Every structure is written in C-alpha cells, then in structure tokens.
PDB file of C-alpha atoms in Angstrom:
ATOM      1  CA  UNK A  30     148.180 145.012  62.757  1.00 33.00           C
ATOM      2  CA  UNK A  31     145.223 146.782  62.028  1.00 35.00           C
ATOM      3  CA  UNK A  32     145.415 149.864  61.264  1.00 33.00           C
ATOM      4  CA  UNK A  33     141.811 150.352  59.601  1.00 34.00           C
ATOM      5  CA  UNK A  34     138.618 150.161  60.905  1.00 29.00           C
ATOM      6  CA  UNK A  35     136.604 146.546  60.855  1.00 29.00           C
ATOM      7  CA  UNK A  36     134.090 148.018  59.258  1.00 26.00           C
ATOM      8  CA  UNK A  37     133.120 146.969  54.939  1.00 28.00           C
ATOM      9  CA  UNK A  38     131.365 148.728  52.289  1.00 26.00           C
ATOM     10  CA  UNK A  39     130.996 147.080  49.099  1.00 26.00           C
ATOM     11  CA  UNK A  40     130.726 149.730  46.140  1.00 26.00           C
ATOM     12  CA  UNK A  41     129.703 147.970  43.254  1.00 27.00           C
ATOM     13  CA  UNK A  42     131.263 151.026  41.037  1.00 28.00           C
ATOM     14  CA  UNK A  43     131.244 150.667  37.188  1.00 27.00           C
ATOM     15  CA  UNK A  44     130.449 148.552  34.630  1.00 30.00           C
ATOM     16  CA  UNK A  45     134.023 145.651  34.755  1.00 35.00           C
ATOM     17  CA  UNK A  46     135.957 146.655  37.197  1.00 36.00           C
ATOM     18  CA  UNK A  47     135.753 145.308  41.042  1.00 42.00           C
ATOM     19  CA  UNK A  48     135.968 147.135  43.898  1.00 45.00           C
ATOM     20  CA  UNK A  49     136.339 147.112  47.177  1.00 50.00           C
ATOM     21  CA  UNK A  50     137.043 148.997  50.580  1.00 55.00           C
ATOM     22  CA  UNK A  51     137.878 147.601  53.899  1.00 76.00           C
ATOM     23  CA  UNK A  52     136.573 151.062  55.628  1.00 45.00           C
ATOM     24  CA  UNK A  53     134.451 153.984  54.350  1.00 44.00           C
ATOM     25  CA  UNK A  54     136.917 154.670  50.998  1.00 50.00           C
ATOM     26  CA  UNK A  55     138.049 152.630  48.699  1.00 68.00           C
ATOM     27  CA  UNK A  56     141.214 151.745  50.473  1.00 82.00           C
ATOM     28  CA  UNK A  57     143.601 148.374  50.622  1.00 91.00           C
ATOM     29  CA  UNK A  58     143.596 146.572  53.968  1.00 95.00           C
ATOM     30  CA  UNK A  59     146.980 147.287  55.492  1.00 94.00           C
ATOM     31  CA  UNK A  60     149.388 145.481  57.520  1.00 95.00           C
ATOM     32  CA  UNK A  61     151.796 146.476  59.177  1.00 92.00           C
ATOM     33  CA  UNK A  62     154.223 145.832  56.297  1.00 93.00           C
ATOM     34  CA  UNK A  63     151.720 145.488  53.326  1.00 95.00           C
ATOM     35  CA  UNK A  64     148.756 145.211  51.393  1.00 95.00           C
ATOM     36  CA  UNK A  65     145.968 143.550  50.174  1.00 96.00           C
ATOM     37  CA  UNK A  66     142.310 143.816  48.999  1.00 94.00           C
ATOM     38  CA  UNK A  67     139.324 141.935  49.140  1.00 93.00           C
ATOM     39  CA  UNK A  68     135.264 141.740  47.827  1.00 92.00           C
ATOM     40  CA  UNK A  69     133.155 139.327  49.556  1.00 92.00           C
ATOM     41  CA  UNK A  70     130.387 137.722  47.530  1.00 92.00           C
ATOM     42  CA  UNK A  71     126.589 138.795  46.900  1.00 86.00           C
ATOM     43  CA  UNK A  72     125.213 136.417  49.561  1.00 81.00           C
ATOM     44  CA  UNK A  73     127.279 135.848  52.648  1.00 75.00           C
ATOM     45  CA  UNK A  74     126.743 133.689  55.546  1.00 76.00           C
ATOM     46  CA  UNK A  75     128.723 132.415  58.147  1.00 77.00           C
ATOM     47  CA  UNK A  76     132.143 131.542  58.131  1.00 87.00           C
ATOM     48  CA  UNK A  77     132.462 132.454  53.773  1.00 95.00           C
ATOM     49  CA  UNK A  78     135.630 130.387  52.547  1.00 97.00           C
ATOM     50  CA  UNK A  79     138.009 132.836  50.751  1.00 97.00           C
ATOM     51  CA  UNK A  80     139.788 132.505  48.154  1.00 98.00           C
ATOM     52  CA  UNK A  81     143.285 134.518  48.934  1.00 98.00           C
ATOM     53  CA  UNK A  82     144.734 135.118  44.865  1.00 98.00           C
ATOM     54  CA  UNK A  83     148.270 135.522  44.307  1.00 98.00           C
ATOM     55  CA  UNK A  84     148.420 138.702  41.719  1.00 98.00           C
ATOM     56  CA  UNK A  85     151.516 138.480  38.433  1.00 96.00           C
ATOM     57  CA  UNK A  86     154.821 140.178  38.013  1.00 95.00           C
ATOM     58  CA  UNK A  87     153.987 143.358  38.340  1.00 94.00           C
ATOM     59  CA  UNK A  88     150.906 143.762  39.412  1.00 95.00           C
ATOM     60  CA  UNK A  89     148.735 144.348  43.232  1.00 94.00           C
ATOM     61  CA  UNK A  90     146.426 143.449  44.529  1.00 94.00           C
ATOM     62  CA  UNK A  91     143.919 145.440  43.161  1.00 92.00           C
ATOM     63  CA  UNK A  92     144.350 144.764  39.639  1.00 93.00           C
ATOM     64  CA  UNK A  93     144.134 141.291  40.403  1.00 95.00           C
ATOM     65  CA  UNK A  94     139.751 142.424  40.911  1.00 93.00           C
ATOM     66  CA  UNK A  95     139.696 143.918  37.491  1.00 94.00           C
ATOM     67  CA  UNK A  96     139.514 140.391  36.204  1.00 96.00           C
ATOM     68  CA  UNK A  97     135.906 140.201  36.506  1.00 95.00           C
ATOM     69  CA  UNK A  98     135.550 137.323  35.226  1.00 97.00           C
ATOM     70  CA  UNK A  99     137.596 135.028  37.862  1.00 98.00           C
ATOM     71  CA  UNK A 100     135.936 137.245  40.550  1.00 96.00           C
ATOM     72  CA  UNK A 101     132.631 137.014  39.373  1.00 96.00           C
ATOM     73  CA  UNK A 102     132.591 133.003  38.984  1.00 97.00           C
ATOM     74  CA  UNK A 103     134.507 132.878  42.693  1.00 97.00           C
ATOM     75  CA  UNK A 104     131.851 135.825  43.891  1.00 95.00           C
ATOM     76  CA  UNK A 105     128.826 133.223  42.568  1.00 96.00           C
ATOM     77  CA  UNK A 106     129.952 130.307  44.150  1.00 96.00           C
ATOM     78  CA  UNK A 107     129.716 132.441  47.893  1.00 96.00           C
ATOM     79  CA  UNK A 108     133.476 132.987  48.006  1.00 96.00           C
ATOM     80  CA  UNK A 109     135.544 136.190  49.182  1.00 95.00           C
ATOM     81  CA  UNK A 110     138.589 137.107  46.718  1.00 96.00           C
ATOM     82  CA  UNK A 111     141.383 138.356  48.919  1.00 96.00           C
ATOM     83  CA  UNK A 112     144.027 139.840  46.778  1.00 96.00           C
ATOM     84  CA  UNK A 113     147.086 140.860  48.681  1.00 97.00           C
ATOM     85  CA  UNK A 114     150.048 142.964  46.787  1.00 96.00           C
ATOM     86  CA  UNK A 115     153.533 141.781  46.809  1.00 96.00           C
ATOM     87  CA  UNK A 116     156.409 143.086  48.828  1.00 94.00           C
ATOM     88  CA  UNK A 117     159.345 143.645  45.600  1.00 89.00           C
ATOM     89  CA  UNK A 118     158.589 146.620  44.211  1.00 85.00           C
ATOM     90  CA  UNK A 119     158.882 146.082  39.863  1.00 83.00           C
ATOM     91  CA  UNK A 120     160.248 149.068  37.778  1.00 68.00           C
ATOM     92  CA  UNK A 121     159.272 152.701  37.714  1.00 60.00           C
ATOM     93  CA  UNK A 122     156.221 151.890  38.005  1.00 67.00           C
ATOM     94  CA  UNK A 123     153.848 150.837  41.172  1.00 73.00           C
ATOM     95  CA  UNK A 124     154.136 146.553  40.329  1.00 90.00           C
ATOM     96  CA  UNK A 125     154.791 144.318  42.565  1.00 95.00           C
ATOM     97  CA  UNK A 126     155.928 141.101  42.190  1.00 95.00           C
ATOM     98  CA  UNK A 127     157.272 137.784  45.634  1.00 97.00           C
ATOM     99  CA  UNK A 128     159.943 137.449  47.041  1.00 96.00           C
ATOM    100  CA  UNK A 129     159.268 133.522  46.483  1.00 95.00           C
ATOM    101  CA  UNK A 130     163.197 132.412  45.210  1.00 91.00           C
ATOM    102  CA  UNK A 131     165.603 131.180  48.611  1.00 88.00           C
ATOM    103  CA  UNK A 132     167.867 133.008  49.032  1.00 87.00           C
ATOM    104  CA  UNK A 133     166.024 136.353  47.697  1.00 91.00           C
ATOM    105  CA  UNK A 134     165.928 138.849  50.792  1.00 92.00           C
ATOM    106  CA  UNK A 135     162.866 140.959  51.643  1.00 91.00           C
ATOM    107  CA  UNK A 136     160.166 140.481  53.735  1.00 95.00           C
ATOM    108  CA  UNK A 137     158.600 136.471  54.566  1.00 96.00           C
ATOM    109  CA  UNK A 138     155.840 135.947  52.307  1.00 97.00           C
ATOM    110  CA  UNK A 139     154.841 133.002  53.419  1.00 97.00           C
ATOM    111  CA  UNK A 140     154.546 134.311  57.441  1.00 97.00           C
ATOM    112  CA  UNK A 141     152.809 137.909  55.856  1.00 98.00           C
ATOM    113  CA  UNK A 142     150.037 135.699  54.235  1.00 98.00           C
ATOM    114  CA  UNK A 143     148.909 133.890  56.662  1.00 98.00           C
ATOM    115  CA  UNK A 144     148.535 136.440  58.310  1.00 98.00           C
ATOM    116  CA  UNK A 145     146.429 138.212  55.443  1.00 97.00           C
ATOM    117  CA  UNK A 146     143.670 135.959  56.094  1.00 98.00           C
ATOM    118  CA  UNK A 147     143.692 135.928  59.566  1.00 97.00           C
ATOM    119  CA  UNK A 148     143.568 139.346  59.050  1.00 96.00           C
ATOM    120  CA  UNK A 149     140.474 139.019  56.488  1.00 95.00           C
ATOM    121  CA  UNK A 150     138.964 136.162  58.183  1.00 95.00           C
ATOM    122  CA  UNK A 151     138.759 138.799  61.550  1.00 94.00           C
ATOM    123  CA  UNK A 152     137.304 141.896  59.726  1.00 93.00           C
ATOM    124  CA  UNK A 153     134.575 139.633  57.600  1.00 92.00           C
ATOM    125  CA  UNK A 154     133.781 136.592  59.683  1.00 93.00           C
ATOM    126  CA  UNK A 155     135.714 134.551  56.766  1.00 95.00           C
ATOM    127  CA  UNK A 156     136.346 131.287  57.609  1.00 96.00           C
ATOM    128  CA  UNK A 157     140.466 130.457  57.893  1.00 97.00           C
ATOM    129  CA  UNK A 158     140.215 126.546  57.443  1.00 97.00           C
ATOM    130  CA  UNK A 159     138.577 126.791  53.917  1.00 97.00           C
ATOM    131  CA  UNK A 160     140.593 129.468  52.246  1.00 98.00           C
ATOM    132  CA  UNK A 161     142.259 128.204  48.751  1.00 98.00           C
ATOM    133  CA  UNK A 162     145.897 129.751  48.142  1.00 98.00           C
ATOM    134  CA  UNK A 163     145.612 130.277  44.142  1.00 98.00           C
ATOM    135  CA  UNK A 164     148.201 133.058  42.085  1.00 98.00           C
ATOM    136  CA  UNK A 165     149.075 133.489  38.269  1.00 98.00           C
ATOM    137  CA  UNK A 166     152.485 133.571  37.358  1.00 98.00           C
ATOM    138  CA  UNK A 167     154.469 135.368  39.694  1.00 97.00           C
ATOM    139  CA  UNK A 168     152.096 134.432  41.874  1.00 98.00           C
ATOM    140  CA  UNK A 169     151.692 130.218  40.933  1.00 98.00           C
ATOM    141  CA  UNK A 170     155.443 130.239  41.602  1.00 98.00           C
ATOM    142  CA  UNK A 171     155.121 132.086  44.958  1.00 98.00           C
ATOM    143  CA  UNK A 172     151.857 129.222  45.468  1.00 98.00           C
ATOM    144  CA  UNK A 173     154.169 126.341  45.013  1.00 98.00           C
ATOM    145  CA  UNK A 174     157.568 127.538  46.766  1.00 98.00           C
ATOM    146  CA  UNK A 175     154.825 128.209  50.282  1.00 98.00           C
ATOM    147  CA  UNK A 176     153.679 124.492  49.598  1.00 98.00           C
ATOM    148  CA  UNK A 177     156.831 122.639  48.976  1.00 98.00           C
ATOM    149  CA  UNK A 178     157.864 124.495  52.262  1.00 96.00           C
ATOM    150  CA  UNK A 179     154.846 124.269  54.452  1.00 97.00           C
ATOM    151  CA  UNK A 180     152.050 122.182  52.755  1.00 98.00           C
ATOM    152  CA  UNK A 181     149.520 122.562  55.864  1.00 97.00           C
ATOM    153  CA  UNK A 182     149.290 126.772  55.479  1.00 98.00           C
ATOM    154  CA  UNK A 183     146.812 126.429  53.195  1.00 98.00           C
ATOM    155  CA  UNK A 184     143.940 123.732  53.005  1.00 98.00           C
ATOM    156  CA  UNK A 185     144.829 123.524  49.175  1.00 98.00           C
ATOM    157  CA  UNK A 186     146.433 125.002  46.215  1.00 98.00           C
ATOM    158  CA  UNK A 187     145.533 126.255  42.988  1.00 99.00           C
ATOM    159  CA  UNK A 188     149.306 127.681  40.981  1.00 98.00           C
ATOM    160  CA  UNK A 189     148.177 128.892  37.506  1.00 98.00           C
ATOM    161  CA  UNK A 190     151.013 129.100  34.985  1.00 98.00           C
ATOM    162  CA  UNK A 191     153.823 129.258  37.134  1.00 98.00           C
ATOM    163  CA  UNK A 192     156.092 126.827  39.060  1.00 98.00           C
ATOM    164  CA  UNK A 193     159.820 126.365  40.306  1.00 98.00           C
ATOM    165  CA  UNK A 194     162.427 127.861  38.902  1.00 97.00           C
ATOM    166  CA  UNK A 195     166.057 125.953  38.773  1.00 96.00           C
ATOM    167  CA  UNK A 196     167.005 124.803  41.024  1.00 95.00           C
ATOM    168  CA  UNK A 197     164.596 122.994  41.325  1.00 95.00           C
ATOM    169  CA  UNK A 198     163.958 121.936  45.296  1.00 95.00           C
ATOM    170  CA  UNK A 199     164.837 118.772  46.399  1.00 93.00           C
ATOM    171  CA  UNK A 200     162.110 118.121  48.093  1.00 94.00           C
ATOM    172  CA  UNK A 201     159.587 118.867  49.310  1.00 97.00           C
ATOM    173  CA  UNK A 202     157.363 118.827  53.006  1.00 96.00           C
ATOM    174  CA  UNK A 203     153.907 116.677  52.429  1.00 93.00           C
ATOM    175  CA  UNK A 204     150.967 115.529  52.405  1.00 95.00           C
ATOM    176  CA  UNK A 205     149.581 118.298  49.689  1.00 97.00           C
ATOM    177  CA  UNK A 206     146.946 119.325  47.772  1.00 98.00           C
ATOM    178  CA  UNK A 207     147.631 120.992  44.840  1.00 98.00           C
ATOM    179  CA  UNK A 208     145.649 121.519  41.690  1.00 98.00           C
ATOM    180  CA  UNK A 209     147.964 123.360  38.801  1.00 98.00           C
ATOM    181  CA  UNK A 210     146.900 125.160  35.837  1.00 98.00           C
ATOM    182  CA  UNK A 211     148.716 125.532  32.712  1.00 98.00           C
ATOM    183  CA  UNK A 212     148.113 126.547  29.081  1.00 98.00           C
ATOM    184  CA  UNK A 213     149.252 125.008  26.427  1.00 98.00           C
ATOM    185  CA  UNK A 214     151.141 128.097  24.320  1.00 98.00           C
ATOM    186  CA  UNK A 215     152.501 129.523  27.261  1.00 98.00           C
ATOM    187  CA  UNK A 216     155.600 131.547  26.229  1.00 98.00           C
ATOM    188  CA  UNK A 217     155.718 133.492  28.814  1.00 97.00           C
ATOM    189  CA  UNK A 218     156.204 130.411  31.336  1.00 98.00           C
ATOM    190  CA  UNK A 219     156.710 128.090  28.944  1.00 98.00           C
ATOM    191  CA  UNK A 220     155.737 123.919  30.381  1.00 98.00           C
ATOM    192  CA  UNK A 221     159.243 122.810  29.943  1.00 98.00           C
ATOM    193  CA  UNK A 222     160.710 126.412  31.220  1.00 97.00           C
ATOM    194  CA  UNK A 223     162.670 129.249  30.049  1.00 96.00           C
ATOM    195  CA  UNK A 224     166.185 131.772  30.483  1.00 96.00           C
ATOM    196  CA  UNK A 225     165.516 135.311  32.177  1.00 92.00           C
ATOM    197  CA  UNK A 226     167.235 137.741  33.283  1.00 88.00           C
ATOM    198  CA  UNK A 227     170.414 137.358  30.745  1.00 91.00           C
ATOM    199  CA  UNK A 228     170.762 133.849  32.286  1.00 89.00           C
ATOM    200  CA  UNK A 229     170.875 134.695  36.426  1.00 90.00           C
ATOM    201  CA  UNK A 230     167.450 132.671  36.550  1.00 91.00           C
ATOM    202  CA  UNK A 231     165.869 129.654  34.889  1.00 96.00           C
ATOM    203  CA  UNK A 232     161.472 129.208  34.633  1.00 97.00           C
ATOM    204  CA  UNK A 233     161.530 125.217  35.658  1.00 97.00           C
ATOM    205  CA  UNK A 234     160.107 122.202  33.787  1.00 98.00           C
ATOM    206  CA  UNK A 235     156.760 122.159  34.417  1.00 98.00           C
ATOM    207  CA  UNK A 236     156.905 118.338  34.885  1.00 97.00           C
ATOM    208  CA  UNK A 237     159.766 118.058  36.226  1.00 97.00           C
ATOM    209  CA  UNK A 238     157.679 120.041  39.432  1.00 98.00           C
ATOM    210  CA  UNK A 239     154.639 117.235  39.182  1.00 98.00           C
ATOM    211  CA  UNK A 240     157.857 115.059  39.674  1.00 97.00           C
ATOM    212  CA  UNK A 241     158.620 116.399  43.031  1.00 98.00           C
ATOM    213  CA  UNK A 242     154.936 117.140  44.650  1.00 98.00           C
ATOM    214  CA  UNK A 243     154.040 112.865  43.347  1.00 98.00           C
ATOM    215  CA  UNK A 244     157.614 111.884  45.600  1.00 97.00           C
ATOM    216  CA  UNK A 245     156.187 114.535  48.128  1.00 97.00           C
ATOM    217  CA  UNK A 246     152.812 113.241  47.807  1.00 98.00           C
ATOM    218  CA  UNK A 247     154.289 109.356  47.538  1.00 97.00           C
ATOM    219  CA  UNK A 248     152.219 108.563  44.405  1.00 98.00           C
ATOM    220  CA  UNK A 249     152.275 105.072  44.217  1.00 96.00           C
ATOM    221  CA  UNK A 250     153.723 105.476  40.441  1.00 94.00           C
ATOM    222  CA  UNK A 251     154.520 108.203  38.110  1.00 95.00           C
ATOM    223  CA  UNK A 252     151.920 108.054  35.718  1.00 96.00           C
ATOM    224  CA  UNK A 253     148.655 109.586  36.029  1.00 97.00           C
ATOM    225  CA  UNK A 254     145.993 107.380  36.947  1.00 97.00           C
ATOM    226  CA  UNK A 255     142.900 109.365  35.934  1.00 97.00           C
ATOM    227  CA  UNK A 256     142.187 111.651  32.730  1.00 98.00           C
ATOM    228  CA  UNK A 257     138.988 113.891  32.734  1.00 98.00           C
ATOM    229  CA  UNK A 258     137.337 117.051  30.573  1.00 98.00           C
ATOM    230  CA  UNK A 259     136.340 119.522  31.596  1.00 98.00           C
ATOM    231  CA  UNK A 260     135.050 121.971  29.450  1.00 97.00           C
ATOM    232  CA  UNK A 261     138.287 122.687  27.552  1.00 97.00           C
ATOM    233  CA  UNK A 262     140.648 121.796  30.366  1.00 98.00           C
ATOM    234  CA  UNK A 263     142.611 118.443  29.521  1.00 98.00           C
ATOM    235  CA  UNK A 264     142.724 116.914  33.094  1.00 98.00           C
ATOM    236  CA  UNK A 265     145.285 114.197  34.599  1.00 98.00           C
ATOM    237  CA  UNK A 266     145.345 113.162  38.254  1.00 98.00           C
ATOM    238  CA  UNK A 267     147.160 110.962  40.489  1.00 98.00           C
ATOM    239  CA  UNK A 268     146.105 109.129  43.440  1.00 96.00           C
ATOM    240  CA  UNK A 269     146.763 106.591  45.347  1.00 96.00           C
ATOM    241  CA  UNK A 270     148.806 108.764  47.325  1.00 97.00           C
ATOM    242  CA  UNK A 271     149.165 109.490  51.054  1.00 96.00           C
ATOM    243  CA  UNK A 272     146.239 109.722  52.775  1.00 95.00           C
ATOM    244  CA  UNK A 273     145.121 113.910  52.614  1.00 94.00           C
ATOM    245  CA  UNK A 274     146.798 114.744  49.479  1.00 97.00           C
ATOM    246  CA  UNK A 275     145.783 115.405  45.959  1.00 98.00           C
ATOM    247  CA  UNK A 276     147.517 116.151  42.421  1.00 98.00           C
ATOM    248  CA  UNK A 277     146.157 117.580  39.043  1.00 98.00           C
ATOM    249  CA  UNK A 278     146.988 118.961  36.604  1.00 98.00           C
ATOM    250  CA  UNK A 279     144.733 120.635  33.901  1.00 98.00           C
ATOM    251  CA  UNK A 280     145.899 122.429  30.142  1.00 98.00           C
ATOM    252  CA  UNK A 281     144.630 124.148  28.299  1.00 98.00           C
ATOM    253  CA  UNK A 282     144.767 124.843  24.313  1.00 98.00           C
ATOM    254  CA  UNK A 283     146.188 129.182  25.903  1.00 97.00           C
ATOM    255  CA  UNK A 284     148.325 131.385  25.950  1.00 98.00           C
ATOM    256  CA  UNK A 285     149.683 132.812  29.354  1.00 98.00           C
ATOM    257  CA  UNK A 286     146.494 133.921  31.437  1.00 98.00           C
ATOM    258  CA  UNK A 287     143.763 132.595  33.816  1.00 98.00           C
ATOM    259  CA  UNK A 288     141.173 131.122  31.475  1.00 98.00           C
ATOM    260  CA  UNK A 289     137.605 131.017  31.848  1.00 97.00           C
ATOM    261  CA  UNK A 290     136.373 128.091  33.762  1.00 98.00           C
ATOM    262  CA  UNK A 291     138.575 128.129  35.916  1.00 98.00           C
ATOM    263  CA  UNK A 292     137.157 129.408  39.022  1.00 98.00           C
ATOM    264  CA  UNK A 293     134.091 126.290  38.833  1.00 98.00           C
ATOM    265  CA  UNK A 294     136.697 123.043  38.083  1.00 98.00           C
ATOM    266  CA  UNK A 295     138.972 124.113  41.063  1.00 98.00           C
ATOM    267  CA  UNK A 296     136.193 124.949  43.471  1.00 98.00           C
ATOM    268  CA  UNK A 297     135.043 122.081  42.591  1.00 98.00           C
ATOM    269  CA  UNK A 298     137.392 119.865  42.981  1.00 98.00           C
ATOM    270  CA  UNK A 299     138.434 122.218  45.866  1.00 98.00           C
ATOM    271  CA  UNK A 300     135.113 121.142  47.314  1.00 97.00           C
ATOM    272  CA  UNK A 301     135.519 117.920  46.783  1.00 95.00           C
ATOM    273  CA  UNK A 302     138.316 117.607  48.602  1.00 89.00           C
ATOM    274  CA  UNK A 303     136.932 119.430  51.582  1.00 87.00           C
ATOM    275  CA  UNK A 304     134.179 117.257  51.883  1.00 80.00           C
ATOM    276  CA  UNK A 305     136.697 113.413  52.130  1.00 72.00           C
TER     277      UNK A 305
END
C-alpha cells in the first residue's frame, strides 16, 4: 500500500552523507507496516537493478545510507540501493532489528521485503528480477533465514557477518545462490558463534551454516573446489552443485564491518550468475 507520491528527488546534500527522498522531502518511502529509504545511481537506465540491503541490529534504513563507501560503490555500478528498516524496536532510541528467529512474534519480514522490492520497482522503474538481497550483522542473519525458507524469492543473497543461530535449521530449501563474507577477527559475530542474552540465544557456527547450504545445494563434496583472492579477500567456492545454485565464502582480515571492496566483489559474482 503506497502512502506517498511516486515522485523521486535525489538530494546530494552534505559530503559524506548519502540522502534520498520518496517525495518532495527526504523522508522514507512508507508502506502500511514499515518503511525504506532509497538512492538511485547517478546514471539511471530502464529497469535498473537493485541491492536490497538490510541494516544491523540497532540501526535503521536511513543509517544504512551513511555507509557512503558501500553506497557510492554500488551506485557507480549502476545499482539502486534500497534500505528498509527492521520491525523490532531496540532500546530506547530509534534503532531496529529484524524478526528472523523462528518462533519470534512480529512482522512477516519475508513478505515485507518482497513488498518493499515491488514497491521500489514500481516507484522508480527498478528491476525486481535483478535484485540482490544483502545485509550486515543482524541483517545478515535475516538474509540467511529468508534464503533458507524461500531461496527463489530473490535472485541471490549476500550476507555479511551474519549466519544462523542455534539450533541451526535442520535443512534449507534449494537451490540457493549465496555469497557469505566474514571478518577473520570478528568478535561481535565470531566465526565459531557466541552466547547472547545470558544464555537465551546462541549465534551459530558459520562453517556449520555453510554445511547446511552445501547439503541444500547437493554439492558433491564437503571441501571447496575453487580458491581465489580478490584484494584482501580470501575466497573459496563450491561448484558442481545443483544447477542454478552457487555458494561462496570470502574471509577478510578485519572485524565486524562491511569491508572496503565488498561492493565490487559481490556485484561481479552476482552479475556473473545472471549471465550463466
């Protein structure tokens, strides 16, 4: 349900702060049960592809656009950046999280994110079929759970610093196209996982999550079949799996962040999958 006009005005604003508008003011695009922000590439073509990027725990869609390194790199490649806000209020501020964990009450995030994509595509002439769902930290967890439940909902998935919580899913639907990026020194979402909430929750092991994806995609072997390096990223991929699937891991020597160079690396992977 649209509650604002379909006119888009891109505001260049102050250096270092990406801004966008859904109408004549730099406000969020509103749906009945949520909101999103959007920036378009400087040169826009018909049916522009988009990256639907999910913020981390305690953040919001508008704050996503403050990551100008990531946003500018995606824009330079001709992509719109669509940044929705999670439905779970975090603390006393205006931070939010995602209802990704099985059994949590709240908004159906899968349905919401599909409606965000459709609304943005309609407002700004974007391409629903060329949409990469990506997310950082809590947003990365949301990406994994959505991909597990409904892998065909988006063209591909690119979680950063977020996997599954324990108990891990027993299985995921497939085929899925997923590119996972993680910092070697991440202590917020460690590769091995950690205990949260005084023992009420436990982040899962990233490599155990990859085992679930290999099983879903029916990969012929546990070990990776391709190894490469892109800048400071160490990459490993599993090939020979179910047709239409893709699975890759990229590690970088940093902590809990969306690393420099991620945008171009993941878009190269995404675009290669669209042509194969």
